[in-house]
Amino acid sequence: MTRKATFYHAGCVVCISAEQGLAHALDPAALSVEIVHLGKDRSRIAEAEAAGVVSVPAIVIDNQAFHINFGASLADVRGAA
Amino acid sequence: MTRKATFYHAGCVVCISAEQGLAHALDPAALSVEIVHLGKDRSRIAEAEAAGVVSVPAIVIDNQAFHINFGASLADVRGAA
């Protein structure tokens, strides 16, 4: 049974590099990775924030937020309507 | 054939959490992950720096440095003899 991982991004260059380099390198036998574009799916910003995400790109695994480099703050993603 | 990934850390709490949560979740079929403790293996600090690592924990995949949260700066790791 795979655990769930959620990769939050906002389409930025740093985000795409982290998605391709890291999110796609996770073990599919262990983790089921969902990719969420917070710029497009703004209803999930609150969920990311609740999981401890403060900037994107970030990946949440087992309720732990791992921020990967720095693309944009969640406040900026929220602000960019 | 697996590509090489190098996870650099310094034994800090943030480092260990990233190692267990993220480095161990990488696909073993795609990546061969080497774990390097820069506090113990100080001769490799320069190599990490050359790969673009500025803080630990960080993972280098295909010459790209991904910093995961923030444990300590490389300067601090270098300074702590």
Coordinates of C-alpha atoms in Angstrom, one line a residue:
Chain A
M1 CA 0.0 0.0 0.0
T2 CA 1.4 3.4 -1.0
R3 CA 1.4 6.4 1.2
K4 CA 0.2 9.8 -0.1
A5 CA 2.5 12.6 -1.0
T6 CA 1.3 16.0 -2.2
F7 CA 3.6 18.3 -4.2
Y8 CA 2.4 21.9 -4.1
H9 CA 3.7 24.3 -6.7
A10 CA 2.7 27.5 -8.5
G11 CA 4.1 27.0 -12.0
C12 CA 7.3 28.9 -11.3
V13 CA 10.6 27.9 -12.8
V14 CA 11.9 26.7 -9.4
C15 CA 8.7 24.7 -9.0
I16 CA 9.0 22.9 -12.3
S17 CA 12.6 22.1 -11.7
A18 CA 11.7 20.6 -8.3
E19 CA 8.8 18.7 -9.8
Q20 CA 10.9 17.2 -12.6
G21 CA 14.0 16.6 -10.5
L22 CA 12.6 15.5 -7.2
A23 CA 8.8 14.9 -7.2
H24 CA 9.1 12.6 -10.2
A25 CA 12.0 10.7 -8.6
L26 CA 10.0 9.5 -5.6
D27 CA 9.4 5.8 -5.3
P28 CA 6.1 4.9 -6.9
A29 CA 6.0 1.7 -4.9
A30 CA 6.1 3.7 -1.7
L31 CA 4.3 6.9 -2.5
S32 CA 1.4 8.0 -4.5
V33 CA 2.3 11.6 -5.5
E34 CA -0.4 14.1 -6.3
I35 CA 0.8 17.3 -8.1
V36 CA -1.3 20.4 -7.1
H37 CA -0.9 23.8 -8.9
L38 CA -2.0 26.3 -6.3
G39 CA -2.2 29.1 -8.8
K40 CA -4.8 27.1 -10.7
D41 CA -6.4 25.2 -7.8
R42 CA -6.7 28.1 -5.3
S43 CA -9.2 26.2 -3.2
R44 CA -6.4 24.1 -1.9
I45 CA -4.2 26.9 -0.6
A46 CA -5.7 26.5 2.9
E47 CA -5.0 22.8 2.9
A48 CA -1.4 23.4 2.0
E49 CA -1.1 26.1 4.7
A50 CA -2.7 23.7 7.3
A51 CA 0.0 21.1 6.4
G52 CA 2.7 23.7 7.3
V53 CA 3.6 24.8 3.8
V54 CA 4.9 28.4 3.8
S55 CA 6.4 28.5 0.3
V56 CA 6.4 26.6 -3.0
P57 CA 7.6 24.3 -4.2
A58 CA 6.9 22.0 -1.3
I59 CA 6.0 18.4 -0.8
V60 CA 4.0 17.1 2.1
I61 CA 4.6 13.4 3.1
D62 CA 3.0 12.0 6.2
N63 CA 1.9 15.4 7.3
Q64 CA 5.4 16.8 7.1
A65 CA 6.1 19.7 4.9
F66 CA 9.4 19.7 3.0
H67 CA 10.1 23.0 1.3
I68 CA 12.3 22.6 -1.8
N69 CA 14.4 25.6 -2.6
F70 CA 12.3 28.7 -2.9
G71 CA 10.0 29.7 -5.7
A72 CA 7.4 31.9 -4.0
S73 CA 5.8 32.4 -0.6
L74 CA 2.3 31.1 0.0
A75 CA 1.3 34.6 0.8
D76 CA 2.4 35.7 -2.7
V77 CA 0.6 32.8 -4.3
R78 CA -2.5 33.8 -2.3
G79 CA -2.1 37.4 -3.3
A80 CA -1.7 36.7 -7.0
A81 CA -5.4 36.5 -8.0
Chain B
M1 CA 20.7 2.1 -15.0
T2 CA 20.2 4.3 -11.9
R3 CA 21.3 7.9 -11.7
K4 CA 23.2 9.2 -8.7
A5 CA 21.7 11.3 -6.0
T6 CA 23.7 12.7 -3.1
F7 CA 22.0 13.7 0.1
Y8 CA 24.1 16.1 2.2
H9 CA 23.4 16.6 5.8
A10 CA 25.0 17.5 9.1
G11 CA 23.2 15.4 11.6
C12 CA 20.7 18.1 12.6
V13 CA 17.1 17.4 13.5
V14 CA 15.8 19.0 10.2
C15 CA 18.4 16.9 8.3
I16 CA 17.3 13.6 9.9
S17 CA 13.7 14.3 9.2
A18 CA 14.4 15.1 5.5
E19 CA 16.6 12.0 5.2
Q20 CA 13.9 9.8 6.6
G21 CA 10.9 11.5 5.0
L22 CA 12.3 12.4 1.6
A23 CA 15.7 10.9 0.8
H24 CA 14.5 7.4 1.7
A25 CA 11.4 7.9 -0.4
L26 CA 13.3 8.3 -3.6
D27 CA 12.8 5.6 -6.3
P28 CA 15.6 3.0 -5.9
A29 CA 14.9 1.9 -9.4
A30 CA 15.8 5.3 -10.7
L31 CA 18.3 6.7 -8.3
S32 CA 21.2 5.5 -6.3
V33 CA 21.2 7.7 -3.2
E34 CA 24.4 8.3 -1.3
I35 CA 24.0 9.9 2.2
V36 CA 26.9 12.2 3.1
H37 CA 27.3 13.6 6.7
L38 CA 29.4 16.7 6.1
G39 CA 30.1 17.1 9.8
K40 CA 31.9 13.8 9.8
D41 CA 33.1 13.8 6.2
R42 CA 34.4 17.3 6.0
S43 CA 36.6 16.6 3.0
R44 CA 33.4 16.6 0.9
I45 CA 32.2 20.1 1.9
A46 CA 33.9 21.6 -1.2
E47 CA 32.2 19.1 -3.5
A48 CA 28.8 20.0 -2.0
E49 CA 29.6 23.7 -2.5
A50 CA 30.7 23.1 -6.1
A51 CA 27.3 21.4 -6.7
G52 CA 25.5 24.6 -5.6
V53 CA 24.7 23.5 -2.0
V54 CA 24.4 26.5 0.3
S55 CA 22.6 24.8 3.2
V56 CA 21.8 21.4 4.6
P57 CA 19.9 19.2 4.2
A58 CA 20.2 19.2 0.5
I59 CA 20.0 16.6 -2.2
V60 CA 21.9 16.9 -5.5
I61 CA 20.4 15.1 -8.5
D62 CA 21.9 15.4 -12.0
N63 CA 24.0 18.3 -10.8
Q64 CA 21.0 20.2 -9.5
A65 CA 20.9 21.1 -5.8
F66 CA 17.6 20.9 -4.0
H67 CA 17.6 22.5 -0.6
I68 CA 15.1 20.9 1.7
N69 CA 13.8 23.1 4.5
F70 CA 16.7 24.7 6.4
G71 CA 19.0 23.0 9.0
A72 CA 22.2 24.9 8.8
S73 CA 24.2 26.9 6.3
L74 CA 27.2 25.4 4.7
A75 CA 29.3 28.2 6.2
D76 CA 28.1 27.1 9.6
V77 CA 28.9 23.4 8.8
R78 CA 32.3 24.5 7.6
G79 CA 32.8 26.7 10.7
A80 CA 31.9 24.0 13.2
A81 CA 35.3 22.2 13.5

